[in-house]
Amino acid sequence: MKFFQSIGAKTIGKVTAVGRAALMLFGALIAVPRVKNIPLIIKQLYVVGVQSLLIIMVSGLFIGMVMALQGYTILVDYGAEGSLGPMVALSLLRELGPVVTALLFAGRAGSALTAEIGLMKATEQLSSLEMMAVDPLRRIVAPRFWAGMLAMPMLAIIFSAVGILGGHLVGVDWLGVDAGSYWSIMQSTVDWNQDVVNGVIKSLVFALVVTWIAIFKGYDSIPTSEGISKATTETVVYSSLAVLGLDFVLTALMFGIE
Amino acid sequence: MDHLVEVDNLTFKRADRIIYDGISLKVPKGKITAVMGPSGIGKTTLLRLIGGQLTPDKGDVRFGGNSIVSMSRKSLYETRRRMSMLFQSGALFTDMSVFDNVAFPLREHTKLSEDVIATIVALKLQAVGLRGAAQLMPSELSGGMARRAALARAIALDPDLIMYDEPFAGQDPISMGVLVKLIRELNDALNLTSIVVTHDVTEVLTIADYIYILADKRVIGEGTAQQIRESDSELVQQFLKGKADGPVPFHYPAPDLKASFLGADK
């Protein structure tokens, strides 16, 4: 009996949490963006975007290099090493760019967002904003949300671009694939709408999910050191799982049905 | 007498625990009202109820005659501009200097030019004695200074009501004396109404015009400092004199020690 009770209580808890998260997102988005808040968005864009650049670029470089190395050893058996360019570019633009960027973003920026907002709550900064008649959803949550939405697609594009260059470094410069075929077959194979735009749409969806989870977990955290550490962990775990799950759904929708 | 804040027959529950069971209190305009009581009985909760951050289960809270409870979100935010709260931790924004912290409500709510704001901020910081610390970051301030800086921020918009949440907790005797003096002087000079929530008996008895003592989910004593001292309630006397045992027991409820050691509870 106890067992069923606890399942029921947990389910109700989860469902109400989803409701609170939706209300928070609605509260943040309904707030008409004011000119005053643009500097706040720019500041957050710096924090979540510019400061994530290094990890994104380094990861992109290495993933591109590994892809070229792996791809070459397989393709060369069939004499198809000329197709290395499109293989690297397509994998990056369609999958690895948006997905790995989102995973790194969840670890680098998402966890920081949760911890920051959670600590603001613990040190009563959010309450004091409310008491100063400043809506924390508008002042704290909304700029961080929009910054995440803007930063993630740009980071994903940068990730893919650096990855393609990394593939060039290994494939062309080190393993001797013909530079002309690397670029020209890539250009003729990669489709703007099918590959580039779909990748950007993916990373927009991931941006929504990761930033939303990160902000909500911070805003809804129990304001103790234990609560914040739990919220930060949950942000990374839930975001990663959500990104991987959603990636399958989006891929099926975009590329599955021809 | 004119009352700025009226709490009327208020009941508040947190989960299944009753915090307040039908309490009523009135805060006279222009005076310092102290709310005292043992730790953990929800004194801070009372301030949050007055500020409209929490909603009572029953009863009403009125500010200047208007019900906070039934107010729309918009007018609640309007009303909050007339009140301010000094949090126990100070709650300064850690990413801004003291100057920017004090300027924050002015920049948010007024269209004053930066020159005027700089003047107002300098005056407010002068009032709490921190004009020289304007460019410091909150992490560079001592606990007492942080609280004074937060006080400067709380009075930046010249509110009608200021609520102090445990202003004396964890302060050394000098900062404590400074805060006591500031609360009294600001109240009189700016024609404020103050609510001080605390358990520091001696400090409060010297500055409060009217005192409420809360315990056991209700008001157990009220009156001026003199009346409170002469109260014949055992509970009030235990609180004032700090006796370890009395109506508030020393032991958290537990089965009899001897009986439980002898295994009588099995």
XYZ file of C-alpha atoms in Angstrom:
524
model
C 0.000 0.000 0.000
C 2.836 2.337 1.020
C 4.528 1.488 -2.267
C 1.586 2.622 -4.400
C 1.171 5.686 -2.234
C 4.749 6.739 -2.840
C 4.436 6.147 -6.590
C 1.326 8.298 -6.607
C 2.979 11.043 -4.556
C 6.028 11.034 -6.832
C 3.888 11.234 -9.967
C 1.873 14.114 -8.585
C 5.130 15.818 -7.587
C 6.570 15.466 -11.096
C 3.402 16.634 -12.815
C 3.107 19.729 -10.637
C 6.792 20.457 -11.270
C 6.129 20.397 -15.018
C 3.245 22.784 -14.409
C 5.417 25.141 -12.367
C 8.084 25.015 -15.076
C 5.533 25.918 -17.731
C 4.222 28.782 -15.631
C 7.742 30.075 -15.084
C 8.538 29.948 -18.799
C 5.262 31.673 -19.578
C 5.979 34.355 -16.969
C 9.415 34.955 -18.430
C 8.251 35.072 -22.031
C 5.100 37.106 -21.535
C 7.226 39.906 -20.098
C 7.466 42.415 -22.913
C 11.177 42.821 -23.650
C 12.093 46.347 -22.660
C 14.894 48.404 -24.185
C 16.388 48.578 -20.682
C 16.814 44.809 -20.641
C 18.890 44.583 -23.811
C 22.179 45.209 -21.944
C 21.186 42.389 -19.574
C 20.742 40.012 -22.513
C 24.076 41.079 -23.963
C 25.799 40.457 -20.638
C 24.273 36.969 -20.415
C 25.160 36.318 -24.045
C 28.750 36.971 -23.049
C 28.513 34.615 -20.074
C 26.778 31.673 -21.751
C 28.001 32.254 -25.306
C 31.422 33.863 -25.498
C 32.738 32.105 -22.424
C 31.662 28.736 -23.888
C 33.527 29.405 -27.144
C 36.806 27.829 -26.140
C 35.385 24.481 -25.009
C 33.115 24.369 -28.072
C 35.953 25.081 -30.509
C 38.410 22.660 -28.928
C 35.798 19.900 -28.813
C 34.742 20.616 -32.400
C 38.339 20.442 -33.589
C 39.010 17.085 -31.967
C 35.721 15.557 -33.045
C 36.368 16.638 -36.635
C 39.853 15.153 -36.467
C 38.646 11.843 -35.053
C 35.879 11.648 -37.644
C 38.382 12.132 -40.456
C 40.711 9.517 -39.030
C 37.968 6.940 -38.526
C 36.294 7.742 -41.811
C 39.531 7.517 -43.753
C 40.451 4.058 -42.463
C 37.057 2.745 -43.532
C 36.657 4.625 -46.808
C 40.164 3.913 -48.062
C 39.392 0.180 -48.244
C 36.807 0.923 -50.913
C 38.902 3.605 -52.579
C 36.244 6.102 -51.582
C 38.413 8.409 -49.464
C 37.303 11.261 -51.705
C 33.950 11.138 -49.919
C 35.612 12.018 -46.636
C 34.549 15.684 -46.960
C 30.800 15.061 -47.165
C 30.982 12.370 -44.516
C 32.596 14.712 -41.999
C 30.405 17.677 -42.948
C 27.106 15.811 -42.919
C 27.740 14.062 -39.610
C 28.705 17.335 -38.024
C 25.931 19.510 -39.449
C 23.118 17.018 -38.964
C 24.058 15.330 -35.708
C 27.257 15.981 -33.880
C 27.223 19.770 -34.107
C 23.821 20.363 -32.496
C 23.959 17.373 -30.122
C 27.481 17.675 -28.768
C 27.129 21.457 -28.508
C 23.938 20.999 -26.485
C 25.605 18.445 -24.206
C 28.612 20.681 -23.656
C 26.352 23.695 -23.190
C 24.370 21.825 -20.538
C 27.568 21.014 -18.691
C 29.282 24.341 -19.115
C 26.510 26.965 -19.128
C 23.419 25.103 -17.906
C 24.972 23.986 -14.640
C 26.312 27.509 -14.069
C 22.845 28.995 -14.673
C 21.252 26.611 -12.192
C 23.877 27.234 -9.536
C 23.735 31.005 -10.025
C 19.965 31.271 -9.793
C 19.849 28.750 -6.941
C 22.390 30.763 -4.974
C 20.484 33.958 -5.686
C 17.478 32.263 -4.184
C 19.452 30.983 -1.183
C 20.907 34.425 -0.452
C 17.440 35.993 -0.703
C 18.395 38.061 -3.747
C 15.332 36.863 -5.642
C 13.058 37.683 -2.708
C 14.620 41.071 -2.323
C 14.019 41.785 -6.022
C 10.374 40.900 -5.522
C 10.159 43.155 -2.495
C 11.708 45.955 -4.557
C 8.813 45.486 -6.953
C 11.107 44.086 -9.653
C 9.863 40.844 -11.169
C 12.707 38.304 -10.979
C 11.218 36.417 -13.931
C 11.662 39.494 -16.054
C 14.940 40.657 -14.601
C 16.813 37.385 -13.974
C 15.104 34.576 -15.867
C 14.121 36.181 -19.181
C 17.568 37.585 -20.167
C 19.237 34.252 -19.403
C 16.632 32.381 -21.405
C 16.960 34.578 -24.479
C 20.739 34.557 -24.263
C 20.675 30.749 -24.279
C 18.321 30.672 -27.255
C 20.591 33.011 -29.213
C 23.900 31.489 -28.181
C 23.299 27.786 -28.773
C 22.639 27.808 -32.562
C 25.647 30.051 -33.092
C 27.827 27.784 -31.000
C 26.575 24.742 -32.930
C 27.490 26.393 -36.251
C 30.922 27.295 -34.942
C 31.351 23.744 -33.661
C 30.571 22.280 -37.084
C 32.789 24.772 -38.919
C 35.774 24.075 -36.680
C 35.077 20.346 -36.970
C 35.171 20.494 -40.766
C 38.501 22.300 -40.573
C 39.762 19.640 -38.148
C 38.684 16.972 -40.619
C 40.596 18.813 -43.318
C 43.683 18.939 -41.128
C 43.747 15.185 -40.584
C 42.233 13.973 -43.853
C 43.908 16.287 -46.342
C 47.050 17.563 -44.680
C 48.093 14.412 -42.858
C 46.528 11.473 -44.680
C 46.757 12.904 -48.168
C 43.127 13.025 -49.335
C 42.853 15.361 -52.308
C 41.911 18.861 -51.092
C 39.839 19.528 -54.213
C 37.639 16.499 -53.734
C 37.318 17.158 -49.960
C 35.767 20.557 -50.618
C 34.004 20.106 -53.939
C 32.206 16.853 -53.120
C 31.237 18.407 -49.768
C 29.773 21.405 -51.550
C 27.783 19.341 -53.994
C 26.464 16.962 -51.337
C 25.528 19.239 -48.455
C 22.104 20.751 -48.977
C 21.268 24.115 -47.403
C 17.720 23.332 -46.267
C 18.078 19.638 -45.654
C 21.318 19.762 -43.693
C 22.265 23.240 -42.502
C 18.822 24.612 -41.663
C 17.686 21.354 -40.064
C 20.786 21.389 -37.894
C 20.014 24.920 -36.765
C 16.408 23.958 -36.011
C 17.679 21.070 -33.922
C 19.959 23.290 -31.923
C 17.158 25.818 -31.380
C 15.014 23.061 -29.890
C 17.935 21.888 -27.745
C 18.557 25.471 -26.645
C 14.954 25.794 -25.503
C 15.066 22.554 -23.559
C 18.497 22.933 -21.957
C 18.061 26.583 -20.946
C 14.558 25.977 -19.701
C 15.633 23.017 -17.550
C 18.666 24.913 -16.233
C 16.706 28.016 -15.279
C 13.788 26.131 -13.800
C 16.003 23.835 -11.735
C 17.725 26.882 -10.263
C 14.509 28.797 -9.695
C 12.776 25.817 -8.132
C 15.751 24.542 -6.113
C 15.630 24.055 -2.368
C 17.734 26.986 -1.157
C 20.344 25.021 0.768
C 23.799 23.879 -0.312
C 22.482 20.337 -0.642
C 19.473 21.480 -2.664
C 21.572 23.515 -5.072
C 24.069 20.731 -5.662
C 21.179 18.366 -6.383
C 19.570 20.880 -8.735
C 22.836 21.385 -10.620
C 23.324 17.656 -11.085
C 19.728 17.265 -12.218
C 20.173 20.032 -14.764
C 23.038 18.226 -16.453
C 21.422 14.773 -16.265
C 17.945 15.843 -17.416
C 19.262 18.127 -20.158
C 21.541 15.450 -21.543
C 18.810 12.830 -21.580
C 16.310 15.273 -23.068
C 18.750 16.285 -25.797
C 19.552 12.695 -26.780
C 15.905 11.651 -26.733
C 14.722 14.667 -28.650
C 17.510 14.202 -31.161
C 16.072 10.857 -32.156
C 12.578 12.313 -32.509
C 13.807 15.272 -34.540
C 16.011 13.114 -36.757
C 13.081 10.800 -37.452
C 10.921 13.782 -38.366
C 13.550 15.479 -40.523
C 15.335 12.639 -42.267
C 13.338 9.504 -41.532
C 10.409 9.927 -43.868
C 11.362 10.509 -47.443
C -4.494 55.696 16.076
C -3.776 55.294 12.389
C -2.544 51.880 11.313
C -0.421 51.291 8.226
C -0.450 47.493 8.364
C -3.224 45.368 9.786
C -3.050 41.602 10.053
C -6.511 40.271 10.637
C -7.250 36.802 11.996
C -4.600 35.236 9.808
C -4.030 31.511 9.471
C -1.098 30.123 7.557
C -0.083 26.528 6.996
C 3.056 25.101 5.480
C 2.314 21.617 4.194
C 0.441 20.185 7.189
C 2.179 22.282 9.803
C 0.232 25.236 11.141
C 2.511 28.269 11.447
C -0.097 30.826 12.490
C -3.504 30.112 13.862
C -5.706 33.175 13.661
C -3.278 35.901 14.699
C -4.135 39.606 14.526
C -1.792 42.519 14.889
C -1.738 46.195 14.008
C 1.208 48.354 13.083
C 0.724 52.022 13.960
C 1.890 54.608 11.427
C 5.167 56.378 12.149
C 6.155 54.032 14.971
C 8.553 51.156 15.445
C 6.696 47.928 16.057
C 8.685 44.916 17.182
C 7.656 41.323 16.638
C 9.512 38.986 18.973
C 9.433 35.285 19.497
C 11.581 32.185 19.717
C 13.487 31.019 16.634
C 11.680 28.863 14.171
C 8.157 30.106 14.772
C 7.954 31.861 11.426
C 8.643 35.506 12.175
C 10.177 35.913 8.733
C 7.106 34.218 7.306
C 5.026 37.003 8.817
C 7.046 39.616 6.912
C 6.661 37.643 3.705
C 2.918 37.510 4.276
C 2.828 41.280 4.724
C 4.928 41.711 1.572
C 2.547 39.487 -0.359
C 5.202 36.875 -1.186
C 3.120 34.250 0.564
C -0.648 33.900 0.626
C -2.415 33.111 3.902
C -4.845 30.207 4.114
C -7.357 32.339 5.958
C -7.651 35.924 7.103
C -6.418 39.155 5.623
C -3.407 41.462 5.512
C -4.082 45.117 4.811
C -1.557 47.761 3.839
C -2.826 51.332 4.061
C -6.367 49.935 4.114
C -5.995 47.832 0.944
C -6.006 44.069 1.153
C -2.671 42.618 0.036
C -4.208 39.169 -0.225
C -6.859 39.942 -2.810
C -4.769 42.394 -4.811
C -3.983 41.824 -8.485
C -0.363 41.083 -9.331
C -0.006 44.504 -10.899
C -1.236 46.488 -7.928
C 0.775 44.259 -5.609
C 3.905 45.348 -7.452
C 2.714 48.952 -7.248
C 2.175 48.592 -3.508
C 5.566 46.992 -2.980
C 7.211 50.192 -4.157
C 5.920 51.739 -0.946
C 7.414 49.070 1.283
C 10.856 47.653 1.583
C 12.472 44.885 3.471
C 15.885 44.437 5.007
C 16.760 40.768 4.723
C 18.750 38.936 7.338
C 21.633 38.354 4.950
C 21.343 41.831 3.470
C 20.679 40.210 0.094
C 22.900 42.653 -1.758
C 23.409 41.807 -5.418
C 26.841 40.243 -5.396
C 27.670 41.248 -8.968
C 27.282 44.992 -8.334
C 29.165 47.547 -6.252
C 27.549 49.106 -3.184
C 26.795 52.209 -5.230
C 25.017 50.241 -7.960
C 23.121 48.245 -5.365
C 21.693 51.402 -3.821
C 21.075 52.922 -7.249
C 19.295 49.758 -8.424
C 15.728 50.548 -7.277
C 16.111 54.131 -8.503
C 17.224 52.991 -11.944
C 14.440 50.397 -12.098
C 11.572 52.569 -10.976
C 12.387 56.179 -11.805
C 13.498 58.065 -14.878
C 15.977 60.217 -12.952
C 19.220 61.181 -14.662
C 22.463 59.535 -13.541
C 23.567 62.803 -11.893
C 20.499 62.946 -9.697
C 20.780 59.250 -8.892
C 24.426 59.734 -7.866
C 23.362 62.512 -5.502
C 20.543 60.490 -3.957
C 22.772 57.442 -3.531
C 25.463 59.562 -1.863
C 22.875 60.962 0.580
C 21.458 57.532 1.416
C 24.931 56.093 1.935
C 25.854 59.105 4.074
C 22.819 58.365 6.247
C 24.128 54.878 7.015
C 27.743 56.040 7.196
C 29.015 54.203 4.126
C 29.543 56.968 1.586
C 33.255 56.098 1.568
C 32.466 52.468 0.742
C 30.417 53.225 -2.377
C 32.829 51.572 -4.792
C 33.408 48.393 -2.756
C 31.877 45.091 -3.794
C 29.530 43.314 -1.336
C 32.129 40.557 -0.782
C 34.512 43.204 0.627
C 32.069 44.342 3.322
C 31.782 43.045 6.860
C 28.443 41.608 7.950
C 27.405 44.811 9.708
C 28.434 47.000 6.762
C 26.553 44.763 4.336
C 23.430 45.184 6.406
C 23.858 48.955 6.465
C 24.416 49.033 2.706
C 21.241 46.983 2.295
C 19.494 49.464 4.559
C 20.599 52.325 2.301
C 19.144 50.408 -0.641
C 15.924 49.764 1.275
C 15.365 53.491 1.878
C 16.438 54.553 -1.626
C 12.877 55.019 -2.857
C 11.670 56.646 0.398
C 9.188 53.909 1.297
C 6.352 54.237 3.810
C 7.120 50.944 5.498
C 10.375 49.196 6.194
C 10.543 45.663 7.528
C 13.661 44.449 9.301
C 14.237 40.700 9.361
C 16.483 39.882 12.328
C 18.621 43.007 11.926
C 20.736 42.231 14.993
C 21.419 38.544 14.393
C 25.127 37.768 14.491
C 26.321 41.342 14.962
C 29.105 42.462 17.283
C 28.103 44.952 20.015
C 29.314 47.975 18.044
C 27.462 47.131 14.801
C 24.463 46.258 16.930
C 24.548 49.699 18.561
C 24.937 51.334 15.144
C 21.938 49.459 13.771
C 19.762 50.247 16.783
C 20.573 53.925 16.399
C 19.993 53.832 12.634
C 16.612 52.152 12.910
C 15.404 54.726 15.414
C 16.854 57.745 13.590
C 15.707 56.720 10.120
C 12.235 56.004 11.415
C 11.916 59.459 12.907
C 13.817 61.465 10.283
C 12.132 59.942 7.226
C 8.755 59.570 8.893
C 8.795 55.831 8.256
C 6.861 53.034 9.829
C 9.098 50.174 10.916
C 8.494 46.542 11.742
C 11.409 44.846 13.457
C 11.378 41.076 13.704
C 13.906 39.831 16.194
C 14.655 37.798 19.279
C 17.182 40.198 20.760
C 15.198 41.315 23.768
C 17.345 44.095 25.235
C 17.899 45.979 21.974
C 14.261 45.855 21.049
C 12.952 46.991 24.405
C 15.028 50.164 24.021
C 13.746 51.223 20.597
C 10.335 49.689 19.991
C 7.210 51.757 20.530
C 4.987 48.716 20.559
C 5.834 45.060 20.929
C 4.156 41.812 19.955
C 5.439 38.514 21.287
C 4.583 35.462 19.217
C 4.792 31.879 20.357
C 2.830 28.747 19.870
C 1.180 29.981 16.606
C -0.418 33.025 18.238
C 0.251 36.353 19.934
C 1.054 35.684 23.593
C 1.728 39.228 24.677
C 1.597 42.779 23.390
C 2.093 46.298 24.620
C 4.731 48.951 25.152
C 8.142 47.983 26.494
C 6.969 48.838 30.010
C 3.818 46.728 29.738
C 5.782 43.791 28.363
C 8.290 43.914 31.225
C 5.448 43.875 33.718
C 3.510 41.127 31.960
C 2.370 38.353 34.268
C 2.360 35.750 31.508
C 4.831 32.977 32.376
C 5.645 32.485 28.700
C 6.517 36.158 28.209
C 8.679 36.158 31.310
C 10.500 33.017 30.211
C 11.240 34.657 26.884
C 12.384 37.972 28.359
C 14.639 36.400 30.976
C 15.909 33.614 28.744
C 15.163 30.766 31.148
C 16.102 27.353 29.776
C 12.989 25.615 30.966
C 9.443 26.810 31.442
C 6.279 26.828 29.372
C 8.598 26.363 26.369
C 10.177 23.039 27.400
C 13.903 22.348 27.227
C 13.274 18.857 25.865
C 11.888 18.174 22.443
C 8.901 15.879 23.046
C 10.182 12.315 23.613
C 9.157 9.243 25.574
C 10.415 9.037 29.140
C 14.165 8.384 29.209
C 14.086 5.649 31.820
C 11.192 3.883 30.186
C 12.792 3.929 26.734
C 16.153 2.647 28.062
C 14.419 -0.219 29.786
C 12.758 -1.112 26.515
C 9.288 -0.165 27.695
C 8.397 1.195 24.257
C 8.793 -2.174 22.569
